[in-house]
């Protein structure tokens, strides 16, 4: 691990969130609420507008529930700037990427960040839920600045952040993101960079088994979920949770874990492949294992 001055992590004031989808807008929300200046980026204007609208909706719900004041809501919103110009992110100290779970896309995003940072210190945190941080950092000029910061959906409610330490992640980078997580009032766990980390490996295994049970007509989706909700006190059953996360996201993770862990437990069930091919991606498309209307 390098200890030279130029490798020290920057003090984080401004945070760029790359990708304004389900996870990205949630990360922007908690970052702004924690007092960071936030730049929320996506490749098209519709995506950033949708992301910002979700942040507004969730902040408003926070006020309704008495979690935040109207003033805190307004100040959080003032701290978020949206953009579709990648170069506008150059002022950020910490870049959190929440782009689709495709290794080449993560690497390309990191390369773009290195380019715009132009020698200025930065940290690159990937919100990947299972891809290897060391592999993402492999082609980077500054792999010591790369770390995993895995948030959970819905980000503004869930307390966990899984911090994933790549082979070359520096202690400075690790400490800096721990501090950021603490400012966001998240509970951080630190995990070695192994496929599926701690959370996805267990969570995905449960979800895939539930799908196989559905394929085998063991019970309805609702009854399989109820088994876990009432029998094991899970707040949400594995199929409803898959709808919330997105079937496409789950499929990509399952494919990756199936090959990375060489384990049949992670072979994607046919029903998952079929539903993704039909565009039934869960809550975001209105249909998955359940029908969704107005977010319910
Ligand atoms: N702003 C602030 N707080 C809010 C809020 C908002 N907009 N909305 C809800 N909350 C708070 C509530 O006030 C409540 O707080 P208290 O416990 O202090 O009262 C808490 O959040 C829960 O709210 P509710 O009890 O009203 O909500 P619920 O019972 O419908 O539960 C849920 C919602 C927390 C999402 C619950 O359904 C749950 O835990 N689901 C499982 C979620 C999960 O497992 N996520 C992980 C997905 S896997 C993942 O994300 C990783 C990946 O890589 C894909």
mmCIF file of C-alpha atoms and ligand atoms in Angstrom:
data_model
loop_
_atom_site.group_PDB
_atom_site.id
_atom_site.type_symbol
_atom_site.label_atom_id
_atom_site.label_comp_id
_atom_site.label_asym_id
_atom_site.label_seq_id
_atom_site.Cartn_x
_atom_site.Cartn_y
_atom_site.Cartn_z
ATOM 1 C CA UNK A 1 0.000 0.000 0.000
ATOM 2 C CA UNK A 2 1.422 3.337 -0.972
ATOM 3 C CA UNK A 3 1.916 5.979 1.692
ATOM 4 C CA UNK A 4 3.164 8.812 -0.481
ATOM 5 C CA UNK A 5 1.457 12.154 -0.050
ATOM 6 C CA UNK A 6 -0.214 12.122 -3.458
ATOM 7 C CA UNK A 7 -1.921 8.877 -2.532
ATOM 8 C CA UNK A 8 -3.639 10.317 0.534
ATOM 9 C CA UNK A 9 -7.399 10.341 0.198
ATOM 10 C CA UNK A 10 -9.014 13.770 -0.250
ATOM 11 C CA UNK A 11 -11.300 15.301 2.357
ATOM 12 C CA UNK A 12 -14.757 14.592 0.990
ATOM 13 C CA UNK A 13 -16.989 17.636 0.489
ATOM 14 C CA UNK A 14 -18.423 17.041 -2.967
ATOM 15 C CA UNK A 15 -19.759 13.733 -4.076
ATOM 16 C CA UNK A 16 -20.601 12.681 -7.621
ATOM 17 C CA UNK A 17 -23.190 9.950 -8.082
ATOM 18 C CA UNK A 18 -22.901 8.319 -11.491
ATOM 19 C CA UNK A 19 -26.222 6.775 -12.492
ATOM 20 C CA UNK A 20 -29.565 8.155 -11.279
ATOM 21 C CA UNK A 21 -31.490 4.865 -11.170
ATOM 22 C CA UNK A 22 -32.904 3.069 -8.126
ATOM 23 C CA UNK A 23 -29.618 3.013 -6.225
ATOM 24 C CA UNK A 24 -28.079 6.211 -7.580
ATOM 25 C CA UNK A 25 -30.901 8.527 -6.589
ATOM 26 C CA UNK A 26 -31.037 6.901 -3.145
ATOM 27 C CA UNK A 27 -27.308 7.495 -2.649
ATOM 28 C CA UNK A 28 -27.703 11.117 -3.800
ATOM 29 C CA UNK A 29 -30.544 11.512 -1.282
ATOM 30 C CA UNK A 30 -28.588 10.245 1.752
ATOM 31 C CA UNK A 31 -25.446 12.117 0.722
ATOM 32 C CA UNK A 32 -27.299 15.433 0.406
ATOM 33 C CA UNK A 33 -29.150 14.815 3.668
ATOM 34 C CA UNK A 34 -25.748 14.234 5.328
ATOM 35 C CA UNK A 35 -24.536 17.657 4.184
ATOM 36 C CA UNK A 36 -22.422 16.751 1.123
ATOM 37 C CA UNK A 37 -22.674 18.719 -2.092
ATOM 38 C CA UNK A 38 -23.991 16.233 -4.642
ATOM 39 C CA UNK A 39 -23.721 16.044 -8.406
ATOM 40 C CA UNK A 40 -26.176 13.509 -9.775
ATOM 41 C CA UNK A 41 -25.223 12.340 -13.255
ATOM 42 C CA UNK A 42 -26.912 10.178 -15.835
ATOM 43 C CA UNK A 43 -26.469 9.853 -19.569
ATOM 44 C CA UNK A 44 -29.863 11.271 -20.435
ATOM 45 C CA UNK A 45 -31.921 14.126 -19.058
ATOM 46 C CA UNK A 46 -35.027 11.974 -18.466
ATOM 47 C CA UNK A 47 -33.095 9.628 -16.192
ATOM 48 C CA UNK A 48 -31.712 12.450 -14.028
ATOM 49 C CA UNK A 49 -35.118 14.104 -13.839
ATOM 50 C CA UNK A 50 -36.757 10.838 -12.786
ATOM 51 C CA UNK A 51 -34.010 10.310 -10.198
ATOM 52 C CA UNK A 52 -34.442 13.795 -8.769
ATOM 53 C CA UNK A 53 -38.231 13.387 -8.680
ATOM 54 C CA UNK A 54 -37.781 10.203 -6.609
ATOM 55 C CA UNK A 55 -35.470 12.011 -4.186
ATOM 56 C CA UNK A 56 -38.087 14.770 -3.811
ATOM 57 C CA UNK A 57 -40.833 12.218 -3.196
ATOM 58 C CA UNK A 58 -38.810 10.329 -0.585
ATOM 59 C CA UNK A 59 -37.737 13.509 1.192
ATOM 60 C CA UNK A 60 -41.368 14.632 1.294
ATOM 61 C CA UNK A 61 -42.326 11.270 2.826
ATOM 62 C CA UNK A 62 -39.567 11.777 5.375
ATOM 63 C CA UNK A 63 -41.226 15.049 6.401
ATOM 64 C CA UNK A 64 -44.659 13.377 6.558
ATOM 65 C CA UNK A 65 -43.236 10.683 8.832
ATOM 66 C CA UNK A 66 -41.550 13.240 11.056
ATOM 67 C CA UNK A 67 -38.031 11.960 10.220
ATOM 68 C CA UNK A 68 -36.824 15.315 8.878
ATOM 69 C CA UNK A 69 -38.024 18.910 9.040
ATOM 70 C CA UNK A 70 -39.198 20.924 6.024
ATOM 71 C CA UNK A 71 -36.054 22.983 6.368
ATOM 72 C CA UNK A 72 -33.826 19.874 6.260
ATOM 73 C CA UNK A 73 -35.722 18.683 3.176
ATOM 74 C CA UNK A 74 -35.189 22.003 1.418
ATOM 75 C CA UNK A 75 -31.504 22.179 2.322
ATOM 76 C CA UNK A 76 -30.914 18.607 1.146
ATOM 77 C CA UNK A 77 -32.562 19.403 -2.197
ATOM 78 C CA UNK A 78 -30.509 22.574 -2.589
ATOM 79 C CA UNK A 79 -27.340 20.494 -2.298
ATOM 80 C CA UNK A 80 -28.223 18.292 -5.286
ATOM 81 C CA UNK A 81 -27.280 19.419 -8.753
ATOM 82 C CA UNK A 82 -28.143 17.234 -11.734
ATOM 83 C CA UNK A 83 -26.123 16.953 -14.896
ATOM 84 C CA UNK A 84 -25.758 14.942 -18.083
ATOM 85 C CA UNK A 85 -22.234 16.287 -18.719
ATOM 86 C CA UNK A 86 -19.610 13.949 -17.296
ATOM 87 C CA UNK A 87 -16.973 16.683 -17.277
ATOM 88 C CA UNK A 88 -19.108 18.658 -14.764
ATOM 89 C CA UNK A 89 -18.195 15.997 -12.185
ATOM 90 C CA UNK A 90 -14.533 17.012 -12.125
ATOM 91 C CA UNK A 91 -14.969 19.024 -8.899
ATOM 92 C CA UNK A 92 -15.977 15.903 -6.922
ATOM 93 C CA UNK A 93 -13.767 14.315 -4.251
ATOM 94 C CA UNK A 94 -15.691 11.059 -4.069
ATOM 95 C CA UNK A 95 -17.289 9.390 -7.092
ATOM 96 C CA UNK A 96 -19.872 6.711 -6.343
ATOM 97 C CA UNK A 97 -20.834 4.741 -9.400
ATOM 98 C CA UNK A 98 -24.255 3.115 -9.618
ATOM 99 C CA UNK A 99 -24.236 2.142 -13.302
ATOM 100 C CA UNK A 100 -25.530 -1.267 -14.496
ATOM 101 C CA UNK A 101 -23.719 -4.363 -13.238
ATOM 102 C CA UNK A 102 -21.447 -4.811 -16.269
ATOM 103 C CA UNK A 103 -17.710 -5.079 -15.630
ATOM 104 C CA UNK A 104 -16.674 -3.212 -18.811
ATOM 105 C CA UNK A 105 -19.054 -0.381 -17.984
ATOM 106 C CA UNK A 106 -17.671 -0.049 -14.438
ATOM 107 C CA UNK A 107 -14.103 -0.008 -15.787
ATOM 108 C CA UNK A 108 -14.952 2.510 -18.478
ATOM 109 C CA UNK A 109 -16.585 4.729 -15.842
ATOM 110 C CA UNK A 110 -13.462 4.560 -13.680
ATOM 111 C CA UNK A 111 -11.287 5.416 -16.693
ATOM 112 C CA UNK A 112 -13.497 8.454 -17.398
ATOM 113 C CA UNK A 113 -13.175 9.558 -13.767
ATOM 114 C CA UNK A 114 -9.374 9.243 -13.888
ATOM 115 C CA UNK A 115 -9.381 11.324 -17.033
ATOM 116 C CA UNK A 116 -11.465 14.213 -15.678
ATOM 117 C CA UNK A 117 -9.709 14.149 -12.282
ATOM 118 C CA UNK A 118 -6.530 14.884 -14.223
ATOM 119 C CA UNK A 119 -4.134 14.085 -11.362
ATOM 120 C CA UNK A 120 -6.293 15.591 -8.592
ATOM 121 C CA UNK A 121 -6.851 13.233 -5.613
ATOM 122 C CA UNK A 122 -10.182 11.416 -5.638
ATOM 123 C CA UNK A 123 -11.863 8.258 -4.413
ATOM 124 C CA UNK A 124 -13.852 5.958 -6.678
ATOM 125 C CA UNK A 125 -16.427 3.845 -4.880
ATOM 126 C CA UNK A 126 -18.412 1.224 -6.718
ATOM 127 C CA UNK A 127 -21.912 0.397 -5.540
ATOM 128 C CA UNK A 128 -21.607 -3.015 -7.188
ATOM 129 C CA UNK A 129 -23.414 -5.714 -5.267
ATOM 130 C CA UNK A 130 -21.088 -8.507 -6.401
ATOM 131 C CA UNK A 131 -18.505 -7.622 -9.062
ATOM 132 C CA UNK A 132 -14.869 -7.759 -7.955
ATOM 133 C CA UNK A 133 -13.469 -4.404 -6.842
ATOM 134 C CA UNK A 134 -9.925 -5.577 -7.669
ATOM 135 C CA UNK A 135 -11.038 -6.450 -11.200
ATOM 136 C CA UNK A 136 -12.751 -3.086 -11.669
ATOM 137 C CA UNK A 137 -9.500 -1.432 -10.518
ATOM 138 C CA UNK A 138 -7.231 -3.687 -12.589
ATOM 139 C CA UNK A 139 -6.667 -1.304 -15.478
ATOM 140 C CA UNK A 140 -6.726 1.835 -13.326
ATOM 141 C CA UNK A 141 -3.784 4.187 -12.841
ATOM 142 C CA UNK A 142 -4.728 4.576 -9.150
ATOM 143 C CA UNK A 143 -6.137 1.234 -7.921
ATOM 144 C CA UNK A 144 -5.456 2.307 -4.317
ATOM 145 C CA UNK A 145 -8.270 4.865 -4.701
ATOM 146 C CA UNK A 146 -10.864 2.244 -5.634
ATOM 147 C CA UNK A 147 -13.184 0.668 -3.055
ATOM 148 C CA UNK A 148 -16.656 -0.848 -2.824
ATOM 149 C CA UNK A 149 -19.503 1.020 -1.152
ATOM 150 C CA UNK A 150 -22.488 -1.245 -1.465
ATOM 151 C CA UNK A 151 -25.773 0.362 -0.434
ATOM 152 C CA UNK A 152 -29.124 -1.357 0.040
ATOM 153 C CA UNK A 153 -32.480 -0.594 -1.453
ATOM 154 C CA UNK A 154 -34.302 1.608 -0.425
ATOM 155 C CA UNK A 155 -31.097 3.491 0.333
ATOM 156 C CA UNK A 156 -32.749 6.246 2.378
ATOM 157 C CA UNK A 157 -34.223 3.651 4.761
ATOM 158 C CA UNK A 158 -31.733 0.768 4.916
ATOM 159 C CA UNK A 159 -28.970 1.237 7.481
ATOM 160 C CA UNK A 160 -26.234 -0.983 6.035
ATOM 161 C CA UNK A 161 -23.302 -0.093 3.808
ATOM 162 C CA UNK A 162 -21.011 -2.952 2.866
ATOM 163 C CA UNK A 163 -17.519 -1.581 2.347
ATOM 164 C CA UNK A 164 -15.483 -3.838 0.091
ATOM 165 C CA UNK A 165 -11.712 -3.745 0.238
ATOM 166 C CA UNK A 166 -9.966 -4.558 -3.033
ATOM 167 C CA UNK A 167 -6.446 -6.011 -3.199
ATOM 168 C CA UNK A 168 -4.925 -2.567 -3.669
ATOM 169 C CA UNK A 169 -7.369 -0.345 -1.777
ATOM 170 C CA UNK A 170 -5.327 1.913 0.534
ATOM 171 C CA UNK A 171 -6.036 2.367 4.235
ATOM 172 C CA UNK A 172 -6.608 6.073 3.544
ATOM 173 C CA UNK A 173 -9.314 5.293 1.008
ATOM 174 C CA UNK A 174 -10.926 2.787 3.363
ATOM 175 C CA UNK A 175 -10.920 5.229 6.289
ATOM 176 C CA UNK A 176 -12.304 8.040 4.135
ATOM 177 C CA UNK A 177 -15.304 6.004 2.951
ATOM 178 C CA UNK A 178 -15.906 4.733 6.484
ATOM 179 C CA UNK A 179 -16.151 8.356 7.568
ATOM 180 C CA UNK A 180 -18.529 9.168 4.711
ATOM 181 C CA UNK A 181 -20.750 6.212 5.676
ATOM 182 C CA UNK A 182 -20.783 7.362 9.302
ATOM 183 C CA UNK A 183 -21.787 10.885 8.227
ATOM 184 C CA UNK A 184 -24.634 9.316 6.248
ATOM 185 C CA UNK A 185 -25.632 7.582 9.532
ATOM 186 C CA UNK A 186 -25.096 4.175 7.982
ATOM 187 C CA UNK A 187 -23.717 1.135 9.774
ATOM 188 C CA UNK A 188 -20.668 -0.034 7.810
ATOM 189 C CA UNK A 189 -19.355 -3.569 7.619
ATOM 190 C CA UNK A 190 -15.963 -4.253 6.031
ATOM 191 C CA UNK A 191 -15.696 -7.216 3.716
ATOM 192 C CA UNK A 192 -12.915 -8.808 1.687
ATOM 193 C CA UNK A 193 -13.318 -8.676 -2.087
ATOM 194 C CA UNK A 194 -14.707 -12.169 -2.714
ATOM 195 C CA UNK A 195 -17.558 -12.884 -5.188
ATOM 196 C CA UNK A 196 -20.906 -11.850 -3.722
ATOM 197 C CA UNK A 197 -19.211 -10.261 -0.676
ATOM 198 C CA UNK A 198 -21.150 -11.006 2.525
ATOM 199 C CA UNK A 199 -24.660 -9.816 1.684
ATOM 200 C CA UNK A 200 -25.345 -10.748 -1.956
ATOM 201 C CA UNK A 201 -24.083 -14.299 -1.636
ATOM 202 C CA UNK A 202 -26.630 -15.094 1.068
ATOM 203 C CA UNK A 203 -29.424 -12.876 -0.237
ATOM 204 C CA UNK A 204 -29.216 -14.083 -3.847
ATOM 205 C CA UNK A 205 -29.064 -17.764 -2.784
ATOM 206 C CA UNK A 206 -32.360 -17.325 -0.940
ATOM 207 C CA UNK A 207 -34.018 -15.502 -3.844
ATOM 208 C CA UNK A 208 -32.967 -18.098 -6.456
ATOM 209 C CA UNK A 209 -34.184 -20.986 -4.300
ATOM 210 C CA UNK A 210 -37.549 -19.231 -3.901
ATOM 211 C CA UNK A 211 -37.798 -18.986 -7.719
ATOM 212 C CA UNK A 212 -37.006 -22.687 -8.131
ATOM 213 C CA UNK A 213 -39.725 -23.453 -5.579
ATOM 214 C CA UNK A 214 -42.169 -21.353 -7.596
ATOM 215 C CA UNK A 215 -41.176 -23.227 -10.793
ATOM 216 C CA UNK A 216 -41.805 -26.517 -8.994
ATOM 217 C CA UNK A 217 -45.249 -25.338 -7.798
ATOM 218 C CA UNK A 218 -44.308 -25.745 -4.141
ATOM 219 C CA UNK A 219 -46.520 -22.754 -3.299
ATOM 220 C CA UNK A 220 -47.620 -19.407 -4.742
ATOM 221 C CA UNK A 221 -45.198 -16.445 -4.771
ATOM 222 C CA UNK A 222 -47.190 -14.859 -1.980
ATOM 223 C CA UNK A 223 -47.132 -17.984 0.185
ATOM 224 C CA UNK A 224 -43.393 -18.532 -0.350
ATOM 225 C CA UNK A 225 -42.825 -14.937 0.742
ATOM 226 C CA UNK A 226 -45.170 -15.286 3.701
ATOM 227 C CA UNK A 227 -43.176 -18.322 4.867
ATOM 228 C CA UNK A 228 -40.127 -16.108 5.299
ATOM 229 C CA UNK A 229 -42.014 -13.033 6.521
ATOM 230 C CA UNK A 230 -44.011 -14.726 9.253
ATOM 231 C CA UNK A 231 -41.908 -17.827 9.861
ATOM 232 C CA UNK A 232 -38.491 -16.163 9.911
ATOM 233 C CA UNK A 233 -39.385 -12.525 10.587
ATOM 234 C CA UNK A 234 -37.865 -11.263 7.334
ATOM 235 C CA UNK A 235 -39.393 -7.831 6.669
ATOM 236 C CA UNK A 236 -40.047 -8.876 3.073
ATOM 237 C CA UNK A 237 -40.106 -12.285 1.348
ATOM 238 C CA UNK A 238 -37.399 -13.159 -1.243
ATOM 239 C CA UNK A 239 -39.663 -12.820 -4.315
ATOM 240 C CA UNK A 240 -41.143 -9.472 -3.337
ATOM 241 C CA UNK A 241 -37.582 -8.360 -2.587
ATOM 242 C CA UNK A 242 -36.459 -9.512 -6.054
ATOM 243 C CA UNK A 243 -39.229 -7.316 -7.514
ATOM 244 C CA UNK A 244 -37.897 -4.401 -5.487
ATOM 245 C CA UNK A 245 -34.263 -4.949 -6.517
ATOM 246 C CA UNK A 246 -35.100 -5.657 -10.184
ATOM 247 C CA UNK A 247 -35.145 -9.076 -11.864
ATOM 248 C CA UNK A 248 -32.560 -7.940 -14.417
ATOM 249 C CA UNK A 249 -30.190 -6.913 -11.618
ATOM 250 C CA UNK A 250 -30.684 -10.247 -9.850
ATOM 251 C CA UNK A 251 -30.127 -12.184 -13.095
ATOM 252 C CA UNK A 252 -26.808 -10.451 -13.771
ATOM 253 C CA UNK A 253 -25.621 -11.136 -10.223
ATOM 254 C CA UNK A 254 -26.723 -14.778 -10.406
ATOM 255 C CA UNK A 255 -24.897 -15.284 -13.728
ATOM 256 C CA UNK A 256 -21.754 -13.771 -12.278
ATOM 257 C CA UNK A 257 -21.859 -15.771 -9.027
ATOM 258 C CA UNK A 258 -22.673 -18.969 -10.937
ATOM 259 C CA UNK A 259 -19.431 -18.637 -12.853
ATOM 260 C CA UNK A 260 -17.247 -16.936 -10.201
ATOM 261 C CA UNK A 261 -18.106 -19.350 -7.393
ATOM 262 C CA UNK A 262 -18.543 -22.355 -9.738
ATOM 263 C CA UNK A 263 -21.624 -23.257 -7.712
ATOM 264 C CA UNK A 264 -24.864 -24.729 -9.079
ATOM 265 C CA UNK A 265 -26.769 -22.960 -6.283
ATOM 266 C CA UNK A 266 -26.356 -19.775 -8.320
ATOM 267 C CA UNK A 267 -27.452 -21.124 -11.731
ATOM 268 C CA UNK A 268 -30.195 -18.670 -12.832
ATOM 269 C CA UNK A 269 -33.588 -20.445 -12.861
ATOM 270 C CA UNK A 270 -35.464 -20.539 -16.193
ATOM 271 C CA UNK A 271 -38.331 -18.484 -14.763
ATOM 272 C CA UNK A 272 -35.929 -15.620 -14.042
ATOM 273 C CA UNK A 273 -34.455 -15.661 -17.551
ATOM 274 C CA UNK A 274 -37.920 -15.836 -19.102
ATOM 275 C CA UNK A 275 -39.341 -12.972 -17.081
ATOM 276 C CA UNK A 276 -36.356 -10.731 -17.820
ATOM 277 C CA UNK A 277 -36.661 -11.528 -21.548
ATOM 278 C CA UNK A 278 -40.365 -10.534 -21.323
ATOM 279 C CA UNK A 279 -39.443 -7.213 -19.700
ATOM 280 C CA UNK A 280 -41.017 -8.196 -16.365
ATOM 281 C CA UNK A 281 -38.344 -6.598 -14.229
ATOM 282 C CA UNK A 282 -40.329 -6.047 -11.011
ATOM 283 C CA UNK A 283 -41.506 -2.843 -9.378
ATOM 284 C CA UNK A 284 -39.818 -0.554 -11.910
ATOM 285 C CA UNK A 285 -41.785 -2.012 -14.857
ATOM 286 C CA UNK A 286 -45.007 -2.645 -12.921
ATOM 287 C CA UNK A 287 -44.732 -6.411 -13.172
ATOM 288 C CA UNK A 288 -42.497 -9.084 -11.706
ATOM 289 C CA UNK A 289 -43.553 -11.837 -9.331
ATOM 290 C CA UNK A 290 -46.282 -9.343 -8.325
ATOM 291 C CA UNK A 291 -48.265 -6.597 -10.067
ATOM 292 C CA UNK A 292 -47.187 -3.127 -8.961
ATOM 293 C CA UNK A 293 -49.264 0.025 -9.155
ATOM 294 C CA UNK A 294 -48.099 3.375 -7.848
ATOM 295 C CA UNK A 295 -45.166 1.710 -6.090
ATOM 296 C CA UNK A 296 -47.330 -0.836 -4.223
HETATM 297 N N1 LIG B 1 -37.734 8.939 4.769
HETATM 298 C C1 LIG B 1 -37.254 8.635 5.991
HETATM 299 N N2 LIG B 1 -37.587 7.509 6.665
HETATM 300 C C2 LIG B 1 -38.449 6.673 6.078
HETATM 301 C C3 LIG B 1 -38.993 6.913 4.820
HETATM 302 C C4 LIG B 1 -38.615 8.120 4.155
HETATM 303 N N3 LIG B 1 -39.091 8.428 2.967
HETATM 304 N N4 LIG B 1 -39.795 5.899 4.492
HETATM 305 C C5 LIG B 1 -39.757 5.045 5.499
HETATM 306 N N5 LIG B 1 -38.962 5.511 6.467
HETATM 307 C C6 LIG B 1 -38.664 4.877 7.738
HETATM 308 C C7 LIG B 1 -39.920 4.715 8.560
HETATM 309 O O1 LIG B 1 -40.263 5.881 9.252
HETATM 310 C C8 LIG B 1 -39.528 3.591 9.478
HETATM 311 O O2 LIG B 1 -38.684 4.085 10.505
HETATM 312 P P1 LIG B 1 -38.869 3.607 12.019
HETATM 313 O O3 LIG B 1 -38.552 2.149 12.008
HETATM 314 O O4 LIG B 1 -37.879 4.432 12.763
HETATM 315 O O5 LIG B 1 -40.311 3.891 12.339
HETATM 316 C C9 LIG B 1 -38.691 2.714 8.555
HETATM 317 O O6 LIG B 1 -38.213 3.574 7.528
HETATM 318 C C10 LIG B 1 -39.492 1.597 7.924
HETATM 319 O O7 LIG B 1 -40.645 2.161 7.380
HETATM 320 P P2 LIG B 1 -42.032 1.399 7.401
HETATM 321 O O8 LIG B 1 -42.064 0.556 8.625
HETATM 322 O O9 LIG B 1 -43.173 2.287 7.163
HETATM 323 O O10 LIG B 1 -41.908 0.619 6.084
HETATM 324 P P3 LIG B 1 -42.211 -0.862 5.807
HETATM 325 O O11 LIG B 1 -42.648 -1.600 6.981
HETATM 326 O O12 LIG B 1 -43.075 -0.827 4.589
HETATM 327 O O13 LIG B 1 -40.768 -1.374 5.416
HETATM 328 C C11 LIG B 1 -38.809 -1.606 4.218
HETATM 329 C C12 LIG B 1 -40.129 -0.895 4.301
HETATM 330 C C13 LIG B 1 -37.884 -1.096 5.284
HETATM 331 C C14 LIG B 1 -38.234 -1.314 2.836
HETATM 332 C C15 LIG B 1 -39.044 -3.131 4.426
HETATM 333 O O14 LIG B 1 -40.021 -3.559 3.559
HETATM 334 C C16 LIG B 1 -37.815 -3.924 4.233
HETATM 335 O O15 LIG B 1 -36.933 -3.970 5.076
HETATM 336 N N6 LIG B 1 -37.729 -4.593 3.080
HETATM 337 C C17 LIG B 1 -36.576 -5.372 2.726
HETATM 338 C C18 LIG B 1 -35.593 -4.462 2.089
HETATM 339 C C19 LIG B 1 -34.352 -5.181 1.739
HETATM 340 O O16 LIG B 1 -34.110 -6.312 2.096
HETATM 341 N N7 LIG B 1 -33.495 -4.479 0.987
HETATM 342 C C20 LIG B 1 -32.259 -5.016 0.546
HETATM 343 C C21 LIG B 1 -32.397 -5.335 -0.887
HETATM 344 S S1 LIG B 1 -30.960 -6.105 -1.490
HETATM 345 C C22 LIG B 1 -30.100 -4.794 -2.023
HETATM 346 O O17 LIG B 1 -30.496 -3.685 -2.074
HETATM 347 C C23 LIG B 1 -28.738 -5.111 -2.404
HETATM 348 C C24 LIG B 1 -28.505 -5.244 -3.806
HETATM 349 O O18 LIG B 1 -27.374 -5.225 -4.086
HETATM 350 C C25 LIG B 1 -29.421 -5.431 -4.880
#
